[in-house]
Tab-separated table of C-alpha atoms in Angstrom:
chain	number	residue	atom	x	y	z
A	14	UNK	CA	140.398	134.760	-58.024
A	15	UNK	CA	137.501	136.248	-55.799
A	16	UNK	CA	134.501	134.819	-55.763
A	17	UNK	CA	131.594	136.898	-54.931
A	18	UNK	CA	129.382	135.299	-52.045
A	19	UNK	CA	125.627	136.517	-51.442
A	20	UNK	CA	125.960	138.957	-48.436
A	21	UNK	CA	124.305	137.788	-45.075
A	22	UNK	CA	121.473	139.646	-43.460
A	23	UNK	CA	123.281	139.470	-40.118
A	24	UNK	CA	125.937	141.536	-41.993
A	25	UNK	CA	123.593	145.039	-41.770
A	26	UNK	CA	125.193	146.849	-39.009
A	27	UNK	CA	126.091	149.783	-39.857
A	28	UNK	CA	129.790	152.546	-40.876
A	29	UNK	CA	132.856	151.443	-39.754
A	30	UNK	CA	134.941	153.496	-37.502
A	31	UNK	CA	138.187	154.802	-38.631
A	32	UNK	CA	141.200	156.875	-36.938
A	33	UNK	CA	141.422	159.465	-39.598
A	34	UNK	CA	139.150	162.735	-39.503
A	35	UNK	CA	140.369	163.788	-42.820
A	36	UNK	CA	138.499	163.040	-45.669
A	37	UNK	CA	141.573	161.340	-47.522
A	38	UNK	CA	141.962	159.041	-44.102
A	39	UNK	CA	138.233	158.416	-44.716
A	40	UNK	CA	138.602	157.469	-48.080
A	41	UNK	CA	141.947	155.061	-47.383
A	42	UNK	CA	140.004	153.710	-44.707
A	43	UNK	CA	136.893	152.608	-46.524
A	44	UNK	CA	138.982	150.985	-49.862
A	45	UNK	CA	140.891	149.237	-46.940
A	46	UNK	CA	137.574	147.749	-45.482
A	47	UNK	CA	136.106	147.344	-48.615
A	48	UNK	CA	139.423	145.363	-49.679
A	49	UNK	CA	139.154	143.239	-46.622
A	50	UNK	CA	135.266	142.544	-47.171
A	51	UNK	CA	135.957	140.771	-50.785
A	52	UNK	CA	139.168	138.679	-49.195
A	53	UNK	CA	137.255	137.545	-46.505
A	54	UNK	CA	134.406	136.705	-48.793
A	55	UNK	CA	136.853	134.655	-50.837
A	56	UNK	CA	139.195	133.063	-48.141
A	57	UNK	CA	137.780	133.076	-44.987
A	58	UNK	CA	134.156	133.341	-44.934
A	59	UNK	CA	134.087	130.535	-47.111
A	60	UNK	CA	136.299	128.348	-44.201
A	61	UNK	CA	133.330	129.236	-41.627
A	62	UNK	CA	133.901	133.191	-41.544
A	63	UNK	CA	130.359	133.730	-42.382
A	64	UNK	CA	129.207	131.294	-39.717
A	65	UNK	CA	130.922	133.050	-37.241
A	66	UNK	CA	129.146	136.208	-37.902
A	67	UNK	CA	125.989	134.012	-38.073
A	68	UNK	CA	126.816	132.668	-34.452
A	69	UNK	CA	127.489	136.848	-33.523
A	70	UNK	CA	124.495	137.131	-34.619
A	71	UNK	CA	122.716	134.270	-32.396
A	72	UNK	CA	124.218	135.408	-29.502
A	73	UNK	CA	123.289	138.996	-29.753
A	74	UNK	CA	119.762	137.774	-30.311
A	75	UNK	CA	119.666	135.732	-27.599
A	76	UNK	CA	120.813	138.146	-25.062
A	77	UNK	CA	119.085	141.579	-25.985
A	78	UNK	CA	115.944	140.971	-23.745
A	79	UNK	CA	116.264	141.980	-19.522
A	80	UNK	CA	117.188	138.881	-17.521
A	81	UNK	CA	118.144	136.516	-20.095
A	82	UNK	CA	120.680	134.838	-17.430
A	83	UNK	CA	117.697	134.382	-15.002
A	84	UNK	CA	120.070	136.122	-12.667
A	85	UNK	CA	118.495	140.017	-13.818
A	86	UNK	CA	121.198	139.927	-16.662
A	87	UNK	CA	121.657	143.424	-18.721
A	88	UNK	CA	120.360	143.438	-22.396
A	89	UNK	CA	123.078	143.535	-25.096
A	90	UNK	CA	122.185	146.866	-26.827
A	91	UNK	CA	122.390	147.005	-30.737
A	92	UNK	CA	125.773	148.983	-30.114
A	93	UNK	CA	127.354	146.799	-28.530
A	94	UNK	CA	126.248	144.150	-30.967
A	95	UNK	CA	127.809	146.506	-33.872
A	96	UNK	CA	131.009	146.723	-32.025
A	97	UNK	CA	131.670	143.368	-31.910
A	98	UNK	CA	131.002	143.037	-35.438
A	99	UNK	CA	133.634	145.346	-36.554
A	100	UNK	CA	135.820	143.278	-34.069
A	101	UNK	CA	135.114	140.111	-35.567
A	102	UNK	CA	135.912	141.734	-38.746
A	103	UNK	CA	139.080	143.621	-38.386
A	104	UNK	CA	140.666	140.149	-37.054
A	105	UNK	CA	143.383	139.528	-39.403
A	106	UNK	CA	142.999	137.407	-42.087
A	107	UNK	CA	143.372	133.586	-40.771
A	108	UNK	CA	142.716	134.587	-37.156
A	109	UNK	CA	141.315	131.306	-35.465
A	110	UNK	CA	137.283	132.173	-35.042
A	111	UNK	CA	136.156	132.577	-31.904
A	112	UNK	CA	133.061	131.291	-30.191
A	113	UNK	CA	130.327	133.472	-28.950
A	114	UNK	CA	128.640	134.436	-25.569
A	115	UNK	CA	127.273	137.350	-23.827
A	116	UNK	CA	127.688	138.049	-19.990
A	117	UNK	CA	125.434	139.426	-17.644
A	118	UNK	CA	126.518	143.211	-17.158
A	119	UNK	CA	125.337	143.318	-21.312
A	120	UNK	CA	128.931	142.324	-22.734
A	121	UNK	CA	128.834	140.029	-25.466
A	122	UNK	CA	132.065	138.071	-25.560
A	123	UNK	CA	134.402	136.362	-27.793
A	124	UNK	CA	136.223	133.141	-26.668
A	125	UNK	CA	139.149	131.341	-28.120
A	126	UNK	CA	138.971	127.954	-26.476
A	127	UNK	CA	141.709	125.079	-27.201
A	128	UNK	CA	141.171	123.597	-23.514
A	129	UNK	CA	140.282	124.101	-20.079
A	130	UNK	CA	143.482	125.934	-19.165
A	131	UNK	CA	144.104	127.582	-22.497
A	132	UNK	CA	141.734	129.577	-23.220
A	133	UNK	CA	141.035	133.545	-23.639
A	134	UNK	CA	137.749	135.741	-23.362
A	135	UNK	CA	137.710	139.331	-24.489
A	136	UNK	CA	134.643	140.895	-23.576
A	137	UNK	CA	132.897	144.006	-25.770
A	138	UNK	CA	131.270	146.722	-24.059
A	139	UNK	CA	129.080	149.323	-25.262
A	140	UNK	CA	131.631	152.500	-25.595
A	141	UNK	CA	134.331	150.442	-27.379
A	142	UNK	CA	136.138	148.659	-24.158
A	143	UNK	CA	137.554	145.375	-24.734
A	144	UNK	CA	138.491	143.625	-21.774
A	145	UNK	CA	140.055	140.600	-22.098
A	146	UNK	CA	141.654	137.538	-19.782
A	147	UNK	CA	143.082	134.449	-20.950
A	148	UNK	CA	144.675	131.467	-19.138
A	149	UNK	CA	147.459	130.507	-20.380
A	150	UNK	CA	148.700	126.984	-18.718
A	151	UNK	CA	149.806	128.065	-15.333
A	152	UNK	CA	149.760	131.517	-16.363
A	153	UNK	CA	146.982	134.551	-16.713
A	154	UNK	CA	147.207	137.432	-18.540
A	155	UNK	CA	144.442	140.185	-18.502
A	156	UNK	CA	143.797	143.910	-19.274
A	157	UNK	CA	141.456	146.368	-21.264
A	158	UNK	CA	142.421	147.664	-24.511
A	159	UNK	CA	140.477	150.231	-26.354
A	160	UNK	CA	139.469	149.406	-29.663
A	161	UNK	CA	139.148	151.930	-32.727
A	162	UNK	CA	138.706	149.969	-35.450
A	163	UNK	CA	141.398	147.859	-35.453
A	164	UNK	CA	142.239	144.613	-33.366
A	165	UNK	CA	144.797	145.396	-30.767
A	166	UNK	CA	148.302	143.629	-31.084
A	167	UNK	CA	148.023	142.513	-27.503
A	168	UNK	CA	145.058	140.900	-28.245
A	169	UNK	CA	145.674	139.190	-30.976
A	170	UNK	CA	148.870	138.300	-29.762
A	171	UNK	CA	146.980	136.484	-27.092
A	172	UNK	CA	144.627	134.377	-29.405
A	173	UNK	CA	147.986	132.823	-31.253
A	174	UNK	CA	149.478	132.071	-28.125
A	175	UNK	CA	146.350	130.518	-26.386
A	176	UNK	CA	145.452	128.800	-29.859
A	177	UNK	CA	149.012	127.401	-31.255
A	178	UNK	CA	151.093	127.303	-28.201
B	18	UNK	CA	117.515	124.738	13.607
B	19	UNK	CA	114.986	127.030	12.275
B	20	UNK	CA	115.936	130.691	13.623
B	21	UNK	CA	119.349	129.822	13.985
B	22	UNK	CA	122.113	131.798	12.166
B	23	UNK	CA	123.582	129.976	9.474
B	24	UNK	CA	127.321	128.302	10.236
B	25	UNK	CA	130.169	129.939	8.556
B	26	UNK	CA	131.270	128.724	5.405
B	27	UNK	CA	134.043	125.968	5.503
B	28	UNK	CA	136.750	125.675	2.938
B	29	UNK	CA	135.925	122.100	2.501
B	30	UNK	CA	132.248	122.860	1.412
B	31	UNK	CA	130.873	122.328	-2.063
B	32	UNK	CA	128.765	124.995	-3.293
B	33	UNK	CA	126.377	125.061	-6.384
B	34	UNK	CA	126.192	128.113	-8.551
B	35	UNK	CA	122.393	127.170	-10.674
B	36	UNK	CA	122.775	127.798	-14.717
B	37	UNK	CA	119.582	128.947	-16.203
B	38	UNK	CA	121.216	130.050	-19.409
B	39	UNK	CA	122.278	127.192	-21.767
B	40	UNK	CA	124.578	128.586	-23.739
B	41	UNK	CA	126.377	129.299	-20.593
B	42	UNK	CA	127.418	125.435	-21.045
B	43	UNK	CA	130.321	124.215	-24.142
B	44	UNK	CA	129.541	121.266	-26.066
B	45	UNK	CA	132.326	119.225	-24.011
B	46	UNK	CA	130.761	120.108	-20.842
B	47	UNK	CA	132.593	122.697	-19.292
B	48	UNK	CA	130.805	125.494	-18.072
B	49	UNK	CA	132.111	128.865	-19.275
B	50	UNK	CA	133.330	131.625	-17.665
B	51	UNK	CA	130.978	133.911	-17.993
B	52	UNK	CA	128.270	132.251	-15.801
B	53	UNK	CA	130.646	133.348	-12.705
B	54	UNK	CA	130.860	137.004	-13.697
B	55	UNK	CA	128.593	138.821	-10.652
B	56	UNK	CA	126.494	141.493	-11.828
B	57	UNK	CA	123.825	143.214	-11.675
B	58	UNK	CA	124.868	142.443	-7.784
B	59	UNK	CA	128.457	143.235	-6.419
B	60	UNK	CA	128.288	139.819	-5.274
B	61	UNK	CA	127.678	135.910	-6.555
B	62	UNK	CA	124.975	133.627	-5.692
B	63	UNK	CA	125.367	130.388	-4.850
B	64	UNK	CA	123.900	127.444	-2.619
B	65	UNK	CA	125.853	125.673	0.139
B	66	UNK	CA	125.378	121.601	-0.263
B	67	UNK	CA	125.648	121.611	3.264
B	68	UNK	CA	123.387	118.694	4.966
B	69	UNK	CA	121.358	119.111	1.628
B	70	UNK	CA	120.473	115.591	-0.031
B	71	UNK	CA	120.734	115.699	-4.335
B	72	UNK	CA	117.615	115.912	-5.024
B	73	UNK	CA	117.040	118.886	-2.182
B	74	UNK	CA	119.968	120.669	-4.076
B	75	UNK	CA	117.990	120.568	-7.572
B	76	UNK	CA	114.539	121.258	-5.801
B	77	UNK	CA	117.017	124.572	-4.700
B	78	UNK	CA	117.803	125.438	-7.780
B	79	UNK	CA	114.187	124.955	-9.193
B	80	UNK	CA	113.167	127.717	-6.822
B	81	UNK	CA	115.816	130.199	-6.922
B	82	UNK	CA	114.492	130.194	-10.538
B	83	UNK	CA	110.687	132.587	-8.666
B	84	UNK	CA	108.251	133.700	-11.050
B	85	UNK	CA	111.234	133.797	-14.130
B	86	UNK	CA	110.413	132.791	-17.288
B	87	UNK	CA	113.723	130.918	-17.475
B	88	UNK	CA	114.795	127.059	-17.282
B	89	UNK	CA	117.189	126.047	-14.858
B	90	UNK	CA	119.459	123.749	-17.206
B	91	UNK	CA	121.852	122.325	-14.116
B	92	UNK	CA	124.291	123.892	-11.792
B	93	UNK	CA	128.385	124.082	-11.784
B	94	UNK	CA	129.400	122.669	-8.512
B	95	UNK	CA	132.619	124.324	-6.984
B	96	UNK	CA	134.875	123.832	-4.028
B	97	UNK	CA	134.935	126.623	-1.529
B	98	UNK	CA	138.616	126.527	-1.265
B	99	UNK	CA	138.892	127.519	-4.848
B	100	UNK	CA	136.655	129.787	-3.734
B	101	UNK	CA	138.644	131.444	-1.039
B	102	UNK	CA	142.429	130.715	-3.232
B	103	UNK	CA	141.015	132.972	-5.557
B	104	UNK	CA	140.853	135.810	-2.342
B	105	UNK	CA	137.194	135.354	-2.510
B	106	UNK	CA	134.836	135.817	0.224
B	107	UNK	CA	131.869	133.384	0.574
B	108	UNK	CA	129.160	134.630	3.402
B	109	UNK	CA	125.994	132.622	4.352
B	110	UNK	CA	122.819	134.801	3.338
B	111	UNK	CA	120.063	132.736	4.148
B	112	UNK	CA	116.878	132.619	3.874
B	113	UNK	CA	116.714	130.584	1.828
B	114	UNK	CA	118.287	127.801	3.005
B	115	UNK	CA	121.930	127.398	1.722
B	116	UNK	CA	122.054	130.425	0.087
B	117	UNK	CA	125.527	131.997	-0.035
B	118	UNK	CA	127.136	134.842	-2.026
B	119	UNK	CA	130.719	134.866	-2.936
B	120	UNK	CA	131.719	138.483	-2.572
B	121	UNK	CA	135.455	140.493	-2.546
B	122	UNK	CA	135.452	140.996	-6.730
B	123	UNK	CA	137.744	143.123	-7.855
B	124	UNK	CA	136.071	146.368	-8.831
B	125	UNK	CA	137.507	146.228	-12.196
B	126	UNK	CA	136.137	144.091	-15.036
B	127	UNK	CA	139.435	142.119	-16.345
B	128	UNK	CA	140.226	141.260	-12.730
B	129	UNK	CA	136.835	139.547	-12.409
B	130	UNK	CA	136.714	138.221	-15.561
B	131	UNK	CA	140.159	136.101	-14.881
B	132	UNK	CA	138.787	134.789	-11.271
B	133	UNK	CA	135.605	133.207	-13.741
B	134	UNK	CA	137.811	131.909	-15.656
B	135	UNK	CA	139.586	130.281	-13.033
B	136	UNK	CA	136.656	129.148	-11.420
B	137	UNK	CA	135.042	128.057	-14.277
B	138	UNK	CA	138.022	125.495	-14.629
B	139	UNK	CA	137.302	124.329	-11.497
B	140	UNK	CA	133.879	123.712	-11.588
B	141	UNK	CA	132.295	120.828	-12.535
B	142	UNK	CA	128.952	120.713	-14.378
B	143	UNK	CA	125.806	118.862	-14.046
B	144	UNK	CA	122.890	118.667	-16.090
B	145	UNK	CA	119.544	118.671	-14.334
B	146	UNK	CA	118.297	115.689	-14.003
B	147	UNK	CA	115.407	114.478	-16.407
């Protein structure tokens, strides 16, 4: 059963991105986001999904004035803010949520924290970058992957191991 | 001592990088990562202890804040050797007093962003005072 849940103002950001340039690959890839809006509305919004978007939402607020590091931080622009929100929602379904921060060249950040020495940040720039570094017990792993609209493997890969290893 | 350049940096130094941000701080005290990331500057700044009593340190940190309209919340304290193990450079840059910048990042973002995270483990927070 899906249950319909009241949509969240922090949810207004705009067209997702998609691969295809045909109109079919348009049309596949808008049923596929609109297919992933209702089962995250019915699995995993409801299990703090919607919070986390919330808590996007914070951060991005928080962070879109000059200097709000006190060290002469960068604004978060409203793109950047948008890209992380089609991040956060092309996770796969029962992806651990992450928490929320921004840093001070204007990246916000996602961070998937189980301790001190497990832990990964991927960081979301404004052209669609997502550099990421995790620690992984004695071990580091870090890169950039670009991201189209879909969460890379590698990173995703990452929050599993970090989270559940 | 006044006019006098400042000593070089010794690996057994404890240096204070000041957090005016507070979400820059998790809920089980641990400072995150991303207060260690250096930008706008190609460089990190941070304040030597050196011959500075606790309350001289905080009274630092108060004015490194200037005419900001920011809070300073507390300060990560970090070893310089984990400084340098991470093929960091620290270099006095006084005035002020103390004042040190941690520079040799890695041009590239991912590259910085795992030194903060390594130095972030190694840090250890402190809450202002009061």
């Amino acid at each position: 059963m899906i249950l319909e849940m009241p949509a969240s103002p922090f949810l207004s950001y705009g067209i997702l991105t998609s691969r295809g340039a045909s109109v079919t690959a348009q049309f596949v890839s808008e049923q596929t986001q609109q297919s992933r809006r209702q089962l995250q509305g019915s699995f995993v919004l409801g299990q703090g999904g919607q919070a986390a978007f919330d808590q996007l939402y914070l951060s991005y607020q928080a962070c879109k004035e000059t200097d709000w590091d006190g060290y002469g931080a960068v604004p978060v622009s409203e793109n950047t803010y948008i890209l992380a929100c089609q991040l956060l929602e092309a996770l796969p379904l029962g992806t651990p949520l992450p928490s929320f921060d921004a840093e001070p060249d204007g990246h916000l950040t996602m961070e998937w924290y189980r301790s001190p020495r497990y832990k990964l940040s991927v960081s979301v720039n404004p052209t669609g970058n997502l550099h990421y570094a995790a620690l992984l017990g004695a071990g580091t792993a870090y890169g950039t992957e670009p991201f189209w609209g879909e969460a890379p493997r590698e990173i995703v890969a990452l929050i599993h191991r970090v989270m559940s290893e | 001592m006044s006019g006098d350049a400042p000593t070089p940096v010794d690996s057994t130094e404890q240096l204070a990088r000041f957090v005016f941000f507070h979400r820059y701080v998790r809920a089980d005290g641990m400072v995150r990562a991303d207060a260690f990331i250096p930008h706008p500057y190609s460089d990190l700044s941070v304040t030597r202890h050196l011959a500075l009593t606790e309350d001289e340190i905080w009274e630092m940190g108060k004015s490194a804040r200037g005419n900001r309209e920011v809070v300073l919340q507390g300060r990560a304290d970090i070893s310089a050797q984990v400084v340098i193990s991470q093929s960091l450079v620290i270099t006095p840059d006084e005035p002020p007093r103390n004042h040190a910048v941690i520079t040799g990042w890695p041009p590239d973002k991912p590259a910085q962003k795992i030194k903060a995270q390594l130095l972030s483990v190694a840090a250890r927070y402190l809450p202002k005072p009061g």
